[in-house]
PDB file of C-alpha atoms in Angstrom:
ATOM      1  CA  MET A   1      15.395   6.209 -66.362  1.00  0.00           C
ATOM      2  CA  THR A   2      12.956   9.027 -65.864  1.00  0.00           C
ATOM      3  CA  ILE A   3      11.172   9.047 -62.538  1.00  0.00           C
ATOM      4  CA  SER A   4       7.461   9.341 -63.072  1.00  0.00           C
ATOM      5  CA  TYR A   5       5.073  11.244 -60.893  1.00  0.00           C
ATOM      6  CA  SER A   6       3.067   9.030 -58.564  1.00  0.00           C
ATOM      7  CA  PRO A   7       0.904   9.349 -55.463  1.00  0.00           C
ATOM      8  CA  CYS A   8       3.951   8.333 -53.418  1.00  0.00           C
ATOM      9  CA  PHE A   9       5.595  11.679 -54.161  1.00  0.00           C
ATOM     10  CA  ARG A  10       4.033  14.201 -51.816  1.00  0.00           C
ATOM     11  CA  PRO A  11       4.795  17.883 -52.435  1.00  0.00           C
ATOM     12  CA  LEU A  12       6.256  19.859 -49.603  1.00  0.00           C
ATOM     13  CA  LYS A  13       3.853  22.783 -49.530  1.00  0.00           C
ATOM     14  CA  VAL A  14       6.143  24.906 -47.411  1.00  0.00           C
ATOM     15  CA  PHE A  15       5.323  28.306 -48.865  1.00  0.00           C
ATOM     16  CA  PRO A  16       3.680  29.731 -52.011  1.00  0.00           C
ATOM     17  CA  ARG A  17       5.640  29.655 -55.234  1.00  0.00           C
ATOM     18  CA  SER A  18       5.156  33.393 -55.573  1.00  0.00           C
ATOM     19  CA  ASN A  19       7.728  33.765 -52.787  1.00  0.00           C
ATOM     20  CA  HIS A  20      10.634  32.778 -55.042  1.00  0.00           C
ATOM     21  CA  ILE A  21      13.838  34.415 -53.867  1.00  0.00           C
ATOM     22  CA  ARG A  22      15.217  36.957 -56.329  1.00  0.00           C
ATOM     23  CA  SER A  23      18.949  36.999 -56.856  1.00  0.00           C
ATOM     24  CA  SER A  24      20.626  39.779 -54.922  1.00  0.00           C
ATOM     25  CA  GLY A  25      24.149  40.448 -53.802  1.00  0.00           C
ATOM     26  CA  THR A  26      22.934  42.013 -50.582  1.00  0.00           C
ATOM     27  CA  GLN A  27      20.634  39.247 -49.357  1.00  0.00           C
ATOM     28  CA  THR A  28      21.963  36.273 -47.438  1.00  0.00           C
ATOM     29  CA  PHE A  29      19.923  33.421 -46.091  1.00  0.00           C
ATOM     30  CA  LYS A  30      20.871  31.507 -42.991  1.00  0.00           C
ATOM     31  CA  ARG A  31      19.366  28.210 -41.982  1.00  0.00           C
ATOM     32  CA  TYR A  32      15.553  28.386 -41.847  1.00  0.00           C
ATOM     33  CA  ASN A  33      15.543  32.144 -42.545  1.00  0.00           C
ATOM     34  CA  VAL A  34      13.227  32.228 -45.553  1.00  0.00           C
ATOM     35  CA  VAL A  35      12.320  35.908 -45.173  1.00  0.00           C
ATOM     36  CA  ALA A  36      15.067  38.523 -45.048  1.00  0.00           C
ATOM     37  CA  CYS A  37      13.900  40.645 -42.121  1.00  0.00           C
ATOM     38  CA  THR A  38      14.959  41.175 -38.535  1.00  0.00           C
ATOM     39  CA  LYS A  39      11.534  40.976 -36.916  1.00  0.00           C
ATOM     40  CA  LYS A  40       9.683  37.684 -37.308  1.00  0.00           C
ATOM     41  CA  SER A  41       5.942  37.697 -37.596  1.00  0.00           C
ATOM     42  CA  HIS A  42       3.705  34.914 -36.343  1.00  0.00           C
ATOM     43  CA  GLU A  43       3.577  33.523 -39.904  1.00  0.00           C
ATOM     44  CA  ASP A  44       7.390  33.416 -40.114  1.00  0.00           C
ATOM     45  CA  ILE A  45       7.626  31.475 -36.861  1.00  0.00           C
ATOM     46  CA  SER A  46       4.920  29.103 -38.050  1.00  0.00           C
ATOM     47  CA  LEU A  47       6.780  28.553 -41.302  1.00  0.00           C
ATOM     48  CA  GLU A  48      10.036  27.862 -39.493  1.00  0.00           C
ATOM     49  CA  ALA A  49       8.237  25.325 -37.316  1.00  0.00           C
ATOM     50  CA  LYS A  50       6.848  23.643 -40.428  1.00  0.00           C
ATOM     51  CA  VAL A  51      10.318  23.398 -41.962  1.00  0.00           C
ATOM     52  CA  ASP A  52      11.703  21.951 -38.715  1.00  0.00           C
ATOM     53  CA  PHE A  53       8.882  19.405 -38.590  1.00  0.00           C
ATOM     54  CA  LEU A  54       9.508  18.469 -42.215  1.00  0.00           C
ATOM     55  CA  LEU A  55      13.251  17.986 -41.697  1.00  0.00           C
ATOM     56  CA  ASP A  56      12.610  15.885 -38.589  1.00  0.00           C
ATOM     57  CA  ASN A  57      10.414  13.538 -40.620  1.00  0.00           C
ATOM     58  CA  VAL A  58      12.891  12.795 -43.396  1.00  0.00           C
ATOM     59  CA  LYS A  59      14.526   9.390 -42.884  1.00  0.00           C
ATOM     60  CA  TRP A  60      18.168  10.471 -43.004  1.00  0.00           C
ATOM     61  CA  ASP A  61      20.723   7.652 -43.082  1.00  0.00           C
ATOM     62  CA  ASP A  62      23.300   7.055 -40.352  1.00  0.00           C
ATOM     63  CA  LYS A  63      25.421   9.868 -41.819  1.00  0.00           C
ATOM     64  CA  GLY A  64      22.481  12.285 -41.868  1.00  0.00           C
ATOM     65  CA  LEU A  65      22.068  12.090 -45.649  1.00  0.00           C
ATOM     66  CA  ALA A  66      19.376  11.221 -48.195  1.00  0.00           C
ATOM     67  CA  VAL A  67      19.567  10.763 -51.958  1.00  0.00           C
ATOM     68  CA  ALA A  68      18.544  13.951 -53.799  1.00  0.00           C
ATOM     69  CA  ILE A  69      17.596  13.806 -57.483  1.00  0.00           C
ATOM     70  CA  ALA A  70      17.165  16.847 -59.726  1.00  0.00           C
ATOM     71  CA  GLN A  71      14.443  16.450 -62.361  1.00  0.00           C
ATOM     72  CA  ASN A  72      13.406  18.794 -65.167  1.00  0.00           C
ATOM     73  CA  VAL A  73       9.985  20.235 -64.310  1.00  0.00           C
ATOM     74  CA  ASP A  74       9.015  20.566 -67.990  1.00  0.00           C
ATOM     75  CA  THR A  75      10.236  17.300 -69.503  1.00  0.00           C
ATOM     76  CA  GLY A  76      10.585  14.918 -66.561  1.00  0.00           C
ATOM     77  CA  ALA A  77      14.190  14.157 -67.556  1.00  0.00           C
ATOM     78  CA  VAL A  78      16.484  13.232 -64.663  1.00  0.00           C
ATOM     79  CA  LEU A  79      19.298  15.788 -64.601  1.00  0.00           C
ATOM     80  CA  MET A  80      21.600  14.636 -61.807  1.00  0.00           C
ATOM     81  CA  GLN A  81      21.778  12.829 -58.479  1.00  0.00           C
ATOM     82  CA  GLY A  82      23.525  13.831 -55.295  1.00  0.00           C
ATOM     83  CA  PHE A  83      23.008  13.791 -51.547  1.00  0.00           C
ATOM     84  CA  ALA A  84      21.323  16.230 -49.189  1.00  0.00           C
ATOM     85  CA  ASN A  85      21.407  16.705 -45.438  1.00  0.00           C
ATOM     86  CA  ARG A  86      19.081  18.821 -43.290  1.00  0.00           C
ATOM     87  CA  GLU A  87      20.861  22.063 -44.115  1.00  0.00           C
ATOM     88  CA  ALA A  88      20.999  21.344 -47.860  1.00  0.00           C
ATOM     89  CA  LEU A  89      17.258  20.678 -48.011  1.00  0.00           C
ATOM     90  CA  SER A  90      16.513  23.734 -45.876  1.00  0.00           C
ATOM     91  CA  THR A  91      18.704  25.886 -48.126  1.00  0.00           C
ATOM     92  CA  THR A  92      16.987  24.539 -51.238  1.00  0.00           C
ATOM     93  CA  ILE A  93      13.572  25.400 -49.798  1.00  0.00           C
ATOM     94  CA  SER A  94      14.611  28.946 -48.900  1.00  0.00           C
ATOM     95  CA  SER A  95      16.763  29.830 -51.925  1.00  0.00           C
ATOM     96  CA  ARG A  96      14.875  27.780 -54.538  1.00  0.00           C
ATOM     97  CA  LYS A  97      18.248  26.676 -55.937  1.00  0.00           C
ATOM     98  CA  ALA A  98      19.076  22.943 -55.920  1.00  0.00           C
ATOM     99  CA  THR A  99      21.566  22.485 -53.079  1.00  0.00           C
ATOM    100  CA  PHE A 100      23.399  19.317 -52.120  1.00  0.00           C
ATOM    101  CA  TYR A 101      25.891  18.019 -49.560  1.00  0.00           C
ATOM    102  CA  SER A 102      29.340  17.047 -50.824  1.00  0.00           C
ATOM    103  CA  ARG A 103      30.574  13.922 -49.074  1.00  0.00           C
ATOM    104  CA  SER A 104      34.127  14.419 -50.368  1.00  0.00           C
ATOM    105  CA  ARG A 105      34.375  18.059 -49.193  1.00  0.00           C
ATOM    106  CA  SER A 106      32.037  17.679 -46.207  1.00  0.00           C
ATOM    107  CA  SER A 107      30.242  20.894 -47.137  1.00  0.00           C
ATOM    108  CA  LEU A 108      27.145  22.240 -48.883  1.00  0.00           C
ATOM    109  CA  TRP A 109      27.245  23.130 -52.560  1.00  0.00           C
ATOM    110  CA  THR A 110      24.675  24.693 -54.841  1.00  0.00           C
ATOM    111  CA  LYS A 111      24.477  23.415 -58.399  1.00  0.00           C
ATOM    112  CA  GLY A 112      25.616  26.292 -60.630  1.00  0.00           C
ATOM    113  CA  GLU A 113      27.682  28.170 -58.062  1.00  0.00           C
ATOM    114  CA  THR A 114      30.711  28.006 -60.400  1.00  0.00           C
ATOM    115  CA  SER A 115      29.088  27.481 -63.827  1.00  0.00           C
ATOM    116  CA  ASN A 116      25.994  29.669 -63.270  1.00  0.00           C
ATOM    117  CA  ASN A 117      23.919  26.747 -64.585  1.00  0.00           C
ATOM    118  CA  PHE A 118      21.621  26.762 -61.580  1.00  0.00           C
ATOM    119  CA  ILE A 119      18.651  24.442 -61.200  1.00  0.00           C
ATOM    120  CA  ASN A 120      15.735  26.661 -60.180  1.00  0.00           C
ATOM    121  CA  VAL A 121      13.494  24.577 -57.942  1.00  0.00           C
ATOM    122  CA  PHE A 122       9.719  24.891 -58.346  1.00  0.00           C
ATOM    123  CA  ASP A 123       8.743  22.116 -55.960  1.00  0.00           C
ATOM    124  CA  VAL A 124      10.290  19.443 -53.754  1.00  0.00           C
ATOM    125  CA  PHE A 125       8.959  15.905 -53.336  1.00  0.00           C
ATOM    126  CA  LEU A 126       9.649  13.100 -50.874  1.00  0.00           C
ATOM    127  CA  ASP A 127       9.090   9.478 -51.776  1.00  0.00           C
ATOM    128  CA  CYS A 128       6.626   7.294 -49.873  1.00  0.00           C
ATOM    129  CA  ASP A 129       9.347   6.062 -47.486  1.00  0.00           C
ATOM    130  CA  ARG A 130      10.607   9.632 -46.983  1.00  0.00           C
ATOM    131  CA  ASP A 131      14.207   8.576 -47.530  1.00  0.00           C
ATOM    132  CA  SER A 132      14.828  10.160 -50.954  1.00  0.00           C
ATOM    133  CA  ILE A 133      14.159  13.606 -52.375  1.00  0.00           C
ATOM    134  CA  ILE A 134      13.314  15.059 -55.778  1.00  0.00           C
ATOM    135  CA  TYR A 135      14.140  18.657 -56.681  1.00  0.00           C
ATOM    136  CA  LEU A 136      11.705  19.455 -59.482  1.00  0.00           C
ATOM    137  CA  GLY A 137      13.128  22.428 -61.320  1.00  0.00           C
ATOM    138  CA  LYS A 138      14.200  24.298 -64.411  1.00  0.00           C
ATOM    139  CA  PRO A 139      17.917  24.239 -65.340  1.00  0.00           C
ATOM    140  CA  ASP A 140      19.584  27.457 -66.512  1.00  0.00           C
ATOM    141  CA  GLY A 141      21.880  25.482 -68.787  1.00  0.00           C
ATOM    142  CA  PRO A 142      23.609  22.106 -69.174  1.00  0.00           C
ATOM    143  CA  THR A 143      23.572  20.252 -65.868  1.00  0.00           C
ATOM    144  CA  CYS A 144      26.599  18.000 -66.347  1.00  0.00           C
ATOM    145  CA  HIS A 145      30.136  19.391 -65.991  1.00  0.00           C
ATOM    146  CA  THR A 146      30.872  17.785 -69.381  1.00  0.00           C
ATOM    147  CA  GLY A 147      28.410  20.167 -71.039  1.00  0.00           C
ATOM    148  CA  SER A 148      25.650  17.597 -71.451  1.00  0.00           C
ATOM    149  CA  GLU A 149      22.060  18.499 -70.603  1.00  0.00           C
ATOM    150  CA  THR A 150      21.962  15.640 -68.097  1.00  0.00           C
ATOM    151  CA  CYS A 151      24.609  13.657 -66.236  1.00  0.00           C
ATOM    152  CA  TYR A 152      23.036  10.461 -67.570  1.00  0.00           C
ATOM    153  CA  TYR A 153      24.424   9.963 -71.067  1.00  0.00           C
ATOM    154  CA  THR A 154      26.030   6.502 -71.037  1.00  0.00           C
ATOM    155  CA  SER A 155      23.611   3.876 -72.330  1.00  0.00           C
ATOM    156  CA  VAL A 156      24.157   0.408 -70.842  1.00  0.00           C
ATOM    157  CA  ASP A 157      22.177  -1.203 -73.673  1.00  0.00           C
ATOM    158  CA  GLY A 158      24.310   0.719 -76.152  1.00  0.00           C
ATOM    159  CA  ILE A 159      27.507  -0.605 -74.609  1.00  0.00           C
ATOM    160  CA  LEU A 160      26.216  -4.184 -74.466  1.00  0.00           C
ATOM    161  CA  LYS A 161      24.931  -4.168 -78.040  1.00  0.00           C
ATOM    162  CA  HIS A 162      27.851  -2.243 -79.518  1.00  0.00           C
ATOM    163  CA  SER A 163      30.744  -3.068 -77.227  1.00  0.00           C
ATOM    164  CA  GLU A 164      33.274  -2.200 -79.930  1.00  0.00           C
ATOM    165  CA  VAL A 165      32.061   1.404 -80.042  1.00  0.00           C
ATOM    166  CA  GLU A 166      31.362   3.302 -76.846  1.00  0.00           C
ATOM    167  CA  LYS A 167      28.994   6.105 -77.781  1.00  0.00           C
ATOM    168  CA  ASN A 168      27.616   8.708 -75.413  1.00  0.00           C
ATOM    169  CA  GLU A 169      23.842   9.057 -75.649  1.00  0.00           C
ATOM    170  CA  LEU A 170      21.725  11.303 -73.476  1.00  0.00           C
ATOM    171  CA  ALA A 171      19.147   9.591 -71.313  1.00  0.00           C
ATOM    172  CA  MET A 172      16.187  11.350 -72.867  1.00  0.00           C
ATOM    173  CA  THR A 173      12.448  11.237 -72.455  1.00  0.00           C
ATOM    174  CA  THR A 174      10.442   9.983 -75.430  1.00  0.00           C
ATOM    175  CA  LEU A 175       9.732  13.518 -76.641  1.00  0.00           C
ATOM    176  CA  TYR A 176      13.389  14.522 -76.360  1.00  0.00           C
ATOM    177  CA  ALA A 177      14.467  11.408 -78.266  1.00  0.00           C
ATOM    178  CA  LEU A 178      11.942  12.112 -81.039  1.00  0.00           C
ATOM    179  CA  GLU A 179      13.031  15.745 -81.223  1.00  0.00           C
ATOM    180  CA  SER A 180      16.678  14.669 -81.475  1.00  0.00           C
ATOM    181  CA  THR A 181      15.919  12.260 -84.326  1.00  0.00           C
ATOM    182  CA  ILE A 182      13.946  14.899 -86.256  1.00  0.00           C
ATOM    183  CA  ASN A 183      16.778  17.408 -85.832  1.00  0.00           C
ATOM    184  CA  GLU A 184      19.256  14.831 -87.138  1.00  0.00           C
ATOM    185  CA  ARG A 185      17.125  14.388 -90.258  1.00  0.00           C
ATOM    186  CA  LYS A 186      16.923  18.171 -90.587  1.00  0.00           C
ATOM    187  CA  ALA A 187      20.728  18.429 -90.544  1.00  0.00           C
ATOM    188  CA  GLU A 188      20.929  15.739 -93.244  1.00  0.00           C
ATOM    189  CA  THR A 189      18.679  17.696 -95.626  1.00  0.00           C
ATOM    190  CA  SER A 190      21.489  20.169 -96.327  1.00  0.00           C
ATOM    191  CA  SER A 191      23.718  17.416 -97.750  1.00  0.00           C
ATOM    192  CA  SER A 192      23.062  15.448-100.910  1.00  0.00           C
ATOM    193  CA  SER A 193      22.291  11.790-100.378  1.00  0.00           C
ATOM    194  CA  ASN A 194      21.577   8.874-102.638  1.00  0.00           C
ATOM    195  CA  GLY A 195      18.427   6.817-102.408  1.00  0.00           C
ATOM    196  CA  LYS A 196      14.889   7.621-101.405  1.00  0.00           C
ATOM    197  CA  PRO A 197      14.608  10.229 -98.615  1.00  0.00           C
ATOM    198  CA  SER A 198      12.940   9.254 -95.350  1.00  0.00           C
ATOM    199  CA  TRP A 199       9.392  10.433 -94.619  1.00  0.00           C
ATOM    200  CA  THR A 200      10.718  12.921 -92.073  1.00  0.00           C
ATOM    201  CA  LYS A 201      13.094  14.406 -94.661  1.00  0.00           C
ATOM    202  CA  ARG A 202      10.263  14.707 -97.177  1.00  0.00           C
ATOM    203  CA  LEU A 203       8.187  16.603 -94.631  1.00  0.00           C
ATOM    204  CA  LEU A 204      11.113  18.874 -93.774  1.00  0.00           C
ATOM    205  CA  LEU A 205      11.630  19.716 -97.449  1.00  0.00           C
ATOM    206  CA  ASP A 206       7.981  20.326 -98.322  1.00  0.00           C
ATOM    207  CA  ASP A 207       6.029  22.829 -96.195  1.00  0.00           C
ATOM    208  CA  LYS A 208       2.753  22.201 -98.038  1.00  0.00           C
ATOM    209  CA  LEU A 209       2.998  18.447 -97.546  1.00  0.00           C
ATOM    210  CA  LEU A 210       3.754  18.903 -93.843  1.00  0.00           C
ATOM    211  CA  CYS A 211       0.848  21.278 -93.203  1.00  0.00           C
ATOM    212  CA  SER A 212      -1.582  19.086 -95.129  1.00  0.00           C
ATOM    213  CA  LYS A 213      -0.519  16.056 -93.037  1.00  0.00           C
ATOM    214  CA  ILE A 214      -0.973  17.966 -89.759  1.00  0.00           C
ATOM    215  CA  ARG A 215      -4.506  18.973 -90.796  1.00  0.00           C
ATOM    216  CA  GLU A 216      -5.252  15.435 -91.989  1.00  0.00           C
ATOM    217  CA  GLU A 217      -4.004  13.788 -88.784  1.00  0.00           C
ATOM    218  CA  ALA A 218      -5.842  16.309 -86.584  1.00  0.00           C
ATOM    219  CA  ASP A 219      -9.073  15.545 -88.445  1.00  0.00           C
ATOM    220  CA  GLU A 220      -8.552  11.796 -87.983  1.00  0.00           C
ATOM    221  CA  LEU A 221      -7.970  12.346 -84.262  1.00  0.00           C
ATOM    222  CA  CYS A 222     -11.283  14.201 -83.970  1.00  0.00           C
ATOM    223  CA  ARG A 223     -13.076  11.445 -85.843  1.00  0.00           C
ATOM    224  CA  THR A 224     -12.046   8.906 -83.200  1.00  0.00           C
ATOM    225  CA  LEU A 225     -14.273  10.884 -80.844  1.00  0.00           C
ATOM    226  CA  GLU A 226     -17.066  11.564 -83.306  1.00  0.00           C
ATOM    227  CA  GLU A 227     -17.212   7.924 -84.423  1.00  0.00           C
ATOM    228  CA  ASN A 228     -16.598   6.488 -80.950  1.00  0.00           C
ATOM    229  CA  GLU A 229     -13.520   4.499 -81.986  1.00  0.00           C
ATOM    230  CA  ASP A 230     -11.480   2.523 -79.472  1.00  0.00           C
ATOM    231  CA  LYS A 231      -8.850   4.143 -77.239  1.00  0.00           C
ATOM    232  CA  GLY A 232      -5.973   2.515 -79.094  1.00  0.00           C
ATOM    233  CA  ARG A 233      -7.019   4.278 -82.277  1.00  0.00           C
ATOM    234  CA  THR A 234      -7.168   7.618 -80.449  1.00  0.00           C
ATOM    235  CA  ALA A 235      -3.680   7.111 -79.021  1.00  0.00           C
ATOM    236  CA  SER A 236      -2.340   6.186 -82.468  1.00  0.00           C
ATOM    237  CA  GLU A 237      -3.855   9.247 -84.149  1.00  0.00           C
ATOM    238  CA  MET A 238      -2.589  11.518 -81.374  1.00  0.00           C
ATOM    239  CA  ALA A 239       0.917  10.093 -81.876  1.00  0.00           C
ATOM    240  CA  ASP A 240       0.658  11.004 -85.572  1.00  0.00           C
ATOM    241  CA  VAL A 241      -0.468  14.544 -84.750  1.00  0.00           C
ATOM    242  CA  LEU A 242       2.357  14.970 -82.233  1.00  0.00           C
ATOM    243  CA  TYR A 243       5.025  13.624 -84.576  1.00  0.00           C
ATOM    244  CA  HIS A 244       4.031  15.841 -87.511  1.00  0.00           C
ATOM    245  CA  ALA A 245       3.658  18.864 -85.243  1.00  0.00           C
ATOM    246  CA  MET A 246       7.165  18.299 -83.877  1.00  0.00           C
ATOM    247  CA  VAL A 247       8.542  18.283 -87.425  1.00  0.00           C
ATOM    248  CA  LEU A 248       6.954  21.720 -87.857  1.00  0.00           C
ATOM    249  CA  LEU A 249       8.499  22.857 -84.542  1.00  0.00           C
ATOM    250  CA  SER A 250      11.911  21.791 -85.811  1.00  0.00           C
ATOM    251  CA  LEU A 251      11.453  23.813 -88.984  1.00  0.00           C
ATOM    252  CA  ARG A 252      10.463  26.836 -86.902  1.00  0.00           C
ATOM    253  CA  GLY A 253      13.402  26.400 -84.529  1.00  0.00           C
ATOM    254  CA  VAL A 254      11.112  25.829 -81.524  1.00  0.00           C
ATOM    255  CA  LYS A 255      12.130  23.256 -78.902  1.00  0.00           C
ATOM    256  CA  ILE A 256       9.561  20.968 -77.321  1.00  0.00           C
ATOM    257  CA  GLU A 257      10.768  22.233 -73.944  1.00  0.00           C
ATOM    258  CA  GLU A 258       9.531  25.718 -74.874  1.00  0.00           C
ATOM    259  CA  VAL A 259       6.074  24.294 -75.589  1.00  0.00           C
ATOM    260  CA  LEU A 260       6.011  22.395 -72.293  1.00  0.00           C
ATOM    261  CA  GLN A 261       7.045  25.537 -70.432  1.00  0.00           C
ATOM    262  CA  VAL A 262       4.123  27.461 -71.961  1.00  0.00           C
ATOM    263  CA  LEU A 263       1.764  24.692 -70.810  1.00  0.00           C
ATOM    264  CA  ARG A 264       3.190  24.775 -67.284  1.00  0.00           C
ATOM    265  CA  GLN A 265       2.770  28.546 -67.088  1.00  0.00           C
ATOM    266  CA  ARG A 266      -0.898  28.154 -67.973  1.00  0.00           C
ATOM    267  CA  PHE A 267      -1.610  25.835 -65.035  1.00  0.00           C
ATOM    268  CA  SER A 268      -2.254  28.729 -62.692  1.00  0.00           C
ATOM    269  CA  LYS A 269      -4.657  30.471 -65.111  1.00  0.00           C
ATOM    270  CA  SER A 270      -8.194  29.670 -66.097  1.00  0.00           C
ATOM    271  CA  GLY A 271      -8.785  28.978 -69.777  1.00  0.00           C
ATOM    272  CA  ILE A 272     -10.708  32.249 -70.127  1.00  0.00           C
ATOM    273  CA  GLU A 273      -7.926  34.295 -68.507  1.00  0.00           C
ATOM    274  CA  GLU A 274      -5.296  32.679 -70.699  1.00  0.00           C
ATOM    275  CA  LYS A 275      -7.256  33.314 -73.882  1.00  0.00           C
ATOM    276  CA  ASN A 276      -7.875  36.953 -72.965  1.00  0.00           C
ATOM    277  CA  SER A 277      -4.168  37.453 -72.281  1.00  0.00           C
ATOM    278  CA  ARG A 278      -3.364  36.494 -75.882  1.00  0.00           C
ATOM    279  CA  LYS A 279      -5.483  39.342 -77.252  1.00  0.00           C
ATOM    280  CA  SER A 280      -3.618  42.041 -75.331  1.00  0.00           C
TER     281      SER A 280
END
């Protein structure tokens, strides 16, 4: 189940995102040391005090732990769940790598320290009770040790409905699930099959048909505004535009995650700046 953003999740504005730590074999970061220098400025001390205050206000359990969930910043997909203590959260804030506390080994561990599939943290959120944590980040590769994109790939509904066959299915967001289905249809186009092809297959096999449908659906979406149609109609037409556009993405070998990443990168730019950057 994907955790949605809500007012209960308050970002920990500890320091600007531009201060991401670059990987270096010569830099080490001890607890609370977010700047690698020997002389602390007034700002450094203030920052350390803020981190201390933050850690003091997390509702750690009787073992000094809180649930820590890693979530994909672009898609919202839940990647994994672990536990964090004060030092793990502090390390995550300073290194911008998702760090957890291993209850079995009684030690810190950073996701990716053996596989190099780090989760690069862009922001950290606490829930409204301040007893659970979200690491909102971008994974370098598959998160699960099995090679899956997420650790959540066993569907309870799938097991209950098809108890004779236990099939692993990734817990995907709606866009991921749609992308997966389209890619399955794309793979099927290379093999001969009897019967009438699905609509998705027809689109995949006919570029002109696909492009004409995208233009048609985009025009119908605009008309819901021009003709003041109800919101349900607008949502329906937008779904059509999105679906047909994702078929085109599949043909071009572009993942929806790449599109979402471009959108995220534009958040810090004005529309005029972004448009000018395309011309250069």
